[in-house]
CSV table of C-alpha atoms in Angstrom, one decimal:
chain,number,residue,atom,x,y,z
A,9,MET,CA,29.5,-14.5,-1.1
A,10,ILE,CA,27.2,-17.1,-2.6
A,11,SER,CA,26.5,-16.6,-6.3
A,12,ALA,CA,22.9,-16.9,-7.6
A,13,ASN,CA,24.2,-19.5,-10.0
A,14,ASP,CA,24.9,-21.8,-7.0
A,15,LEU,CA,21.3,-21.7,-5.7
A,16,THR,CA,18.5,-24.0,-6.6
A,17,SER,CA,15.2,-22.7,-7.9
A,18,ALA,CA,13.5,-23.2,-4.5
A,19,GLU,CA,16.4,-21.4,-2.7
A,20,LEU,CA,16.1,-18.5,-5.2
A,21,ALA,CA,12.3,-18.3,-4.7
A,22,ALA,CA,12.8,-18.3,-0.9
A,23,LEU,CA,15.4,-15.6,-1.1
A,24,LEU,CA,13.1,-13.4,-3.2
A,25,HIS,CA,10.2,-13.9,-0.8
A,26,PHE,CA,12.5,-12.9,2.1
A,27,HIS,CA,13.5,-9.7,0.4
A,28,ALA,CA,9.9,-8.9,-0.5
A,29,ASP,CA,8.7,-9.5,3.1
A,30,ALA,CA,11.5,-7.2,4.3
A,31,GLY,CA,10.1,-4.3,2.2
A,32,VAL,CA,12.4,-4.5,-0.9
A,33,GLU,CA,10.1,-3.5,-3.7
A,34,TRP,CA,12.6,-3.9,-6.7
A,35,LEU,CA,16.1,-4.9,-7.3
A,36,LEU,CA,16.8,-2.8,-10.4
A,37,GLU,CA,15.5,0.6,-11.6
A,38,GLU,CA,13.1,0.5,-14.4
A,39,GLU,CA,15.1,3.1,-16.3
A,40,ALA,CA,18.9,3.5,-16.5
A,41,VAL,CA,20.2,6.4,-14.5
A,42,ASP,CA,23.6,8.0,-15.2
A,43,ARG,CA,24.9,8.6,-11.7
A,44,PHE,CA,28.1,10.3,-13.0
A,45,ALA,CA,26.0,12.8,-14.9
A,46,GLU,CA,23.9,13.4,-11.7
A,47,PHE,CA,27.0,14.0,-9.7
A,48,ALA,CA,28.4,16.4,-12.4
A,49,ALA,CA,25.1,18.3,-12.4
A,50,MET,CA,25.1,18.6,-8.6
A,51,LYS,CA,28.7,19.8,-8.6
A,52,ALA,CA,28.1,22.4,-11.3
A,53,ALA,CA,25.0,23.6,-9.4
A,54,ARG,CA,27.0,24.1,-6.2
A,55,GLN,CA,29.8,25.9,-8.0
A,56,GLY,CA,27.3,28.2,-9.6
A,57,THR,CA,25.9,29.3,-6.2
A,58,ARG,CA,29.2,30.1,-4.6
A,59,PRO,CA,30.8,33.5,-5.2
A,60,ALA,CA,34.1,33.2,-7.0
A,61,ALA,CA,37.1,33.8,-4.7
A,62,GLN,CA,39.2,36.8,-5.7
A,63,PRO,CA,42.9,36.1,-5.6
A,64,ARG,CA,44.9,38.6,-3.6
A,65,ALA,CA,48.2,39.1,-5.5
A,66,GLU,CA,50.6,42.0,-5.0
A,67,THR,CA,51.7,43.9,-8.1
A,68,PRO,CA,55.4,43.2,-8.7
A,69,PRO,CA,57.8,46.1,-9.4
A,70,PRO,CA,58.3,47.0,-13.0
A,71,ALA,CA,61.7,45.5,-13.2
A,72,THR,CA,60.5,42.0,-12.1
A,73,ARG,CA,57.0,42.1,-13.7
A,74,PRO,CA,56.7,38.9,-15.8
A,75,ALA,CA,56.1,39.1,-19.5
A,76,ALA,CA,52.5,39.0,-20.5
A,77,GLN,CA,51.4,35.4,-21.1
A,78,PRO,CA,48.9,34.5,-23.8
A,79,GLU,CA,45.3,34.2,-22.4
A,80,ARG,CA,44.3,30.8,-21.5
A,81,ARG,CA,40.9,29.5,-22.3
A,82,GLN,CA,39.1,27.9,-19.5
A,83,ALA,CA,38.5,24.2,-20.1
A,84,ALA,CA,34.9,23.6,-21.1
A,85,GLN,CA,32.9,22.0,-18.3
A,86,PRO,CA,31.3,18.7,-19.2
A,87,VAL,CA,27.6,19.1,-19.9
A,88,ALA,CA,25.5,16.9,-17.7
A,89,ALA,CA,23.2,14.5,-19.5
A,90,PRO,CA,19.6,15.2,-18.8
A,91,MET,CA,18.2,13.0,-16.0
A,92,SER,CA,15.6,10.5,-16.9
A,93,PRO,CA,12.2,12.0,-16.2
A,94,ARG,CA,10.3,10.5,-13.3
A,95,SER,CA,6.8,11.2,-12.1
A,96,ALA,CA,6.8,13.0,-8.8
A,97,PRO,CA,5.0,11.0,-6.1
A,98,ALA,CA,1.4,12.2,-5.6
A,99,ILE,CA,0.8,13.2,-2.0
A,100,PRO,CA,-2.9,12.9,-0.9
A,101,ASP,CA,-4.5,16.3,-0.2
A,102,GLU,CA,-8.0,17.6,-0.2
A,103,GLN,CA,-8.1,17.8,-4.0
A,104,ALA,CA,-7.0,14.2,-4.3
A,105,VAL,CA,-9.6,13.1,-1.8
A,106,GLU,CA,-12.3,14.9,-3.9
A,107,GLN,CA,-11.0,13.2,-7.0
A,108,ALA,CA,-11.3,9.8,-5.2
A,109,ARG,CA,-14.9,10.6,-4.2
A,110,PHE,CA,-15.8,11.6,-7.7
A,111,ALA,CA,-14.2,8.5,-9.2
A,112,ALA,CA,-15.8,6.1,-6.7
A,113,GLU,CA,-19.3,7.6,-6.8
A,114,SER,CA,-19.3,7.6,-10.6
A,115,ALA,CA,-19.0,3.8,-10.7
A,116,ARG,CA,-22.3,2.0,-11.1
A,117,SER,CA,-21.0,-1.5,-10.7
A,118,LEU,CA,-18.1,-3.3,-9.0
A,119,ASN,CA,-16.5,-3.8,-12.4
A,120,GLU,CA,-16.7,-0.1,-13.1
A,121,LEU,CA,-15.3,0.7,-9.7
A,122,LYS,CA,-12.4,-1.7,-10.3
A,123,THR,CA,-11.6,0.1,-13.5
A,124,ALA,CA,-11.8,3.5,-11.8
A,125,LEU,CA,-9.5,2.4,-9.0
A,126,GLU,CA,-6.9,1.0,-11.4
A,127,ALA,CA,-6.9,4.3,-13.3
A,128,PHE,CA,-6.7,6.4,-10.2
A,129,ASN,CA,-3.1,7.9,-9.8
A,130,SER,CA,-3.5,10.5,-7.1
A,131,CYS,CA,-2.3,8.4,-4.1
A,132,ASN,CA,1.4,7.9,-3.5
A,133,LEU,CA,0.9,4.4,-2.2
A,134,LYS,CA,0.2,3.3,-5.8
A,135,ASN,CA,3.7,4.4,-6.9
A,136,SER,CA,5.4,1.8,-4.7
A,137,ALA,CA,2.9,-1.0,-5.0
A,138,ARG,CA,3.1,-3.7,-7.6
A,139,SER,CA,-0.7,-4.4,-7.8
A,140,THR,CA,-4.0,-2.7,-7.2
A,141,ILE,CA,-5.9,-5.1,-4.9
A,142,PHE,CA,-9.7,-5.0,-5.5
A,143,ALA,CA,-12.5,-7.2,-4.1
A,144,SER,CA,-12.5,-10.8,-5.3
A,145,GLY,CA,-15.1,-13.5,-5.1
A,146,SER,CA,-18.9,-13.0,-5.5
A,147,ALA,CA,-21.3,-10.4,-4.1
A,148,GLU,CA,-24.2,-12.7,-4.5
A,149,GLY,CA,-23.5,-14.4,-1.1
A,150,ARG,CA,-24.0,-10.9,0.5
A,151,VAL,CA,-21.2,-11.6,2.9
A,152,MET,CA,-18.2,-9.4,2.9
A,153,VAL,CA,-14.8,-10.0,4.6
A,154,ILE,CA,-12.6,-7.0,4.9
A,155,GLY,CA,-8.9,-6.8,5.9
A,156,PRO,CA,-6.6,-3.9,6.5
A,157,MET,CA,-4.2,-3.6,3.6
A,158,PRO,CA,-2.5,-6.0,1.1
A,159,SER,CA,0.4,-8.1,2.3
A,160,ALA,CA,3.5,-8.9,0.3
A,161,ASP,CA,1.8,-12.1,-1.0
A,162,ASP,CA,-1.3,-10.1,-2.0
A,163,ASP,CA,0.8,-7.5,-3.9
A,164,ARG,CA,2.6,-10.3,-5.8
A,165,GLU,CA,-0.5,-12.3,-6.7
A,166,GLY,CA,-2.8,-9.4,-7.2
A,167,LEU,CA,-5.5,-10.8,-4.9
A,168,PRO,CA,-6.6,-10.2,-1.3
A,169,PHE,CA,-5.7,-12.7,1.4
A,170,ALA,CA,-3.1,-14.6,-0.6
A,171,GLY,CA,-0.3,-16.8,0.7
A,172,ARG,CA,-0.3,-18.4,4.1
A,173,ILE,CA,-2.7,-15.8,5.5
A,174,GLY,CA,-5.2,-16.7,2.7
A,175,GLN,CA,-4.8,-20.4,3.3
A,176,LEU,CA,-5.6,-20.0,7.0
A,177,LEU,CA,-8.5,-17.8,6.2
A,178,ASP,CA,-9.9,-20.3,3.8
A,179,LYS,CA,-9.8,-22.9,6.5
A,180,MET,CA,-11.5,-20.6,9.0
A,181,LEU,CA,-14.3,-19.7,6.6
A,182,GLY,CA,-14.7,-23.3,5.5
A,183,ALA,CA,-15.3,-24.3,9.1
A,184,ILE,CA,-18.5,-22.2,9.1
A,185,GLY,CA,-19.6,-23.3,5.6
A,186,LEU,CA,-18.3,-20.3,3.6
A,187,GLN,CA,-16.1,-20.6,0.5
A,188,ARG,CA,-13.9,-17.9,-0.9
A,189,ASP,CA,-15.6,-17.8,-4.3
A,190,GLY,CA,-19.0,-17.5,-2.7
A,191,ILE,CA,-18.3,-14.3,-0.7
A,192,LEU,CA,-16.5,-11.0,-1.3
A,193,LEU,CA,-13.0,-10.5,0.1
A,194,THR,CA,-11.3,-7.1,0.1
A,195,ASN,CA,-9.1,-4.6,2.0
A,196,VAL,CA,-9.6,-1.1,3.3
A,197,ILE,CA,-6.4,0.0,1.5
A,198,PRO,CA,-6.0,-1.2,-2.1
A,199,TRP,CA,-2.2,-0.7,-2.3
A,200,ARG,CA,0.4,-2.3,-0.1
A,201,PRO,CA,2.3,0.4,1.8
A,202,PRO,CA,6.1,0.2,1.3
A,203,GLY,CA,7.7,-2.0,3.9
A,204,ASN,CA,4.3,-2.9,5.3
A,205,ARG,CA,4.2,0.4,7.2
A,206,ALA,CA,0.9,1.7,8.5
A,207,PRO,CA,-0.8,4.1,6.1
A,208,SER,CA,-0.9,7.7,7.0
A,209,ALA,CA,-4.2,9.6,7.8
A,210,PRO,CA,-4.3,11.3,4.4
A,211,GLU,CA,-3.7,8.0,2.7
A,212,VAL,CA,-6.6,6.5,4.6
A,213,GLU,CA,-8.9,9.3,3.6
A,214,ILE,CA,-8.1,9.0,0.0
A,215,CYS,CA,-8.8,5.3,0.0
A,216,ARG,CA,-12.0,5.7,2.1
A,217,PRO,CA,-14.4,6.5,-0.9
A,218,PHE,CA,-13.3,3.3,-2.7
A,219,ILE,CA,-13.9,0.9,0.1
A,220,GLU,CA,-17.2,2.5,1.0
A,221,ARG,CA,-18.3,2.4,-2.6
A,222,GLN,CA,-17.4,-1.3,-2.7
A,223,ILE,CA,-19.6,-2.0,0.3
A,224,ALA,CA,-22.5,0.1,-1.1
A,225,LEU,CA,-22.4,-1.7,-4.5
A,226,ALA,CA,-22.1,-5.2,-3.0
A,227,GLU,CA,-24.9,-4.6,-0.5
A,228,PRO,CA,-23.8,-7.2,2.0
A,229,LYS,CA,-26.1,-8.3,4.8
A,230,ALA,CA,-23.1,-8.6,7.2
A,231,LEU,CA,-19.5,-7.5,7.5
A,232,LEU,CA,-16.6,-9.5,9.0
A,233,LEU,CA,-13.8,-7.1,9.8
A,234,LEU,CA,-10.4,-8.6,10.4
A,235,GLY,CA,-7.6,-6.9,12.3
A,236,ASN,CA,-7.0,-3.9,14.5
A,237,PHE,CA,-6.7,-1.4,11.7
A,238,THR,CA,-10.0,-2.5,10.0
A,239,ALA,CA,-12.0,-2.5,13.2
A,240,ARG,CA,-10.8,0.9,14.2
A,241,HIS,CA,-11.5,2.3,10.7
A,242,PHE,CA,-15.1,1.2,10.6
A,243,PHE,CA,-16.0,1.5,14.3
A,244,GLU,CA,-14.2,4.8,14.7
A,245,SER,CA,-12.6,3.7,18.0
A,246,ASN,CA,-9.1,3.7,19.4
A,247,GLU,CA,-9.6,0.4,21.3
A,248,THR,CA,-7.5,-2.6,20.3
A,249,ILE,CA,-9.0,-5.5,18.4
A,250,HIS,CA,-9.3,-7.4,21.7
A,251,GLY,CA,-11.7,-4.8,23.0
A,252,LEU,CA,-13.6,-4.5,19.7
A,253,ARG,CA,-13.9,-8.2,18.6
A,254,GLY,CA,-16.9,-10.4,19.1
A,255,GLN,CA,-19.5,-7.7,19.4
A,256,TRP,CA,-22.1,-6.8,16.8
A,257,ARG,CA,-22.0,-3.2,15.9
A,258,GLU,CA,-23.7,-1.1,13.1
A,259,VAL,CA,-21.8,0.5,10.3
A,260,THR,CA,-23.5,3.1,8.1
A,261,ILE,CA,-22.4,3.2,4.5
A,262,ALA,CA,-24.2,5.5,1.9
A,263,GLY,CA,-27.2,5.8,4.2
A,264,ARG,CA,-27.5,2.0,4.7
A,265,THR,CA,-26.9,0.4,8.1
A,266,ILE,CA,-25.0,-2.9,8.0
A,267,PRO,CA,-24.3,-5.2,11.0
A,268,ALA,CA,-20.6,-5.8,11.4
A,269,ILE,CA,-18.4,-7.9,13.7
A,270,ALA,CA,-14.7,-7.7,14.2
A,271,SER,CA,-12.2,-10.5,14.8
A,272,LEU,CA,-8.5,-11.3,14.8
A,273,HIS,CA,-6.6,-11.1,11.5
A,274,PRO,CA,-5.2,-14.5,10.3
A,275,GLN,CA,-1.7,-13.0,10.5
A,276,GLU,CA,-2.2,-12.5,14.3
A,277,LEU,CA,-3.3,-16.1,14.6
A,278,LEU,CA,-0.2,-17.3,12.8
A,279,THR,CA,1.9,-15.2,15.3
A,280,ALA,CA,-0.1,-16.3,18.4
A,281,PRO,CA,-2.0,-19.5,17.7
A,282,ILE,CA,-3.4,-19.5,21.2
A,283,ASN,CA,-5.8,-16.8,20.0
A,284,LYS,CA,-7.5,-19.1,17.5
A,285,ARG,CA,-10.1,-20.0,20.1
A,286,LEU,CA,-11.1,-16.3,20.3
A,287,ALA,CA,-11.4,-16.2,16.5
A,288,TRP,CA,-13.4,-19.4,16.4
A,289,ASN,CA,-16.0,-17.9,18.9
A,290,ASP,CA,-16.2,-14.8,16.6
A,291,LEU,CA,-16.8,-17.0,13.6
A,292,LEU,CA,-19.6,-18.9,15.3
A,293,THR,CA,-21.2,-15.6,16.3
A,294,PHE,CA,-20.9,-14.4,12.7
A,295,LYS,CA,-22.4,-17.7,11.3
A,296,SER,CA,-25.4,-17.5,13.7
A,297,ARG,CA,-26.2,-14.0,12.4
A,298,ILE,CA,-26.0,-14.8,8.7
A,299,ASP,CA,-27.9,-18.0,9.1
A,300,ALA,CA,-30.6,-16.1,10.9
A,301,GLY,CA,-30.7,-13.6,8.1
A,302,ASP,CA,-31.1,-16.4,5.5
A,303,SER,CA,-34.1,-17.8,7.3
A,304,ASP,CA,-35.9,-14.4,7.5
């Protein structure tokens, strides 16, 4: 086994990135846990629920009955140390969804919404995520790019579209004259699901009020939706991204209709570079629409 002391800083960083991409969220518990005490408590609980076995011993005749022995005291069982308190994971339900709606609708600006989202604790996804990922950039450009959920790089850096995915997206947007700091970048889900799994339906519903409020407050003139999950979420369709991409559709948020177009996520382009031509066509279509809106 190779010791960590034998690795260079670059090798250690690469190893940590590998574990993070594989879904390892932490290496050590935040609080010390006495596993011996846990085992003793479990053993004592099991013994307490089992009926004591009654020994079946025959009474010896009077002549051979042994002399009375002094009563032995049963050895005291070790007392298990109290387990460290841990907050139980919050499972999204109707009450949690209502709390999310109230928190989102109470925000009157993007800054207030960010504060409300960071203080919201009624979704179990937040318990395993390192960061709460909120919109970054500027709403003044009135262009909004929305992805599905944070990646491992997003979760580490606390920003949407970080790492290699973000670098590719910056190049894609730069090719049509858009800069990261001049538009708004965000995700449908603000917390990275453990192991990059797909969020459950209840988790999606509890995050819905926050992403819809972001859109309502930013008032974009057009939406660029990246990836299969994002397109299905807003277009309410079960088609794949290849069936949904490249076509302008209307999304209604808070009573306001916004034109939206879906395209391939940068992660899909890194996996299958041949699809970059499809994404490029989508970007040109998107540019034509926002340029036409600027001239009106």
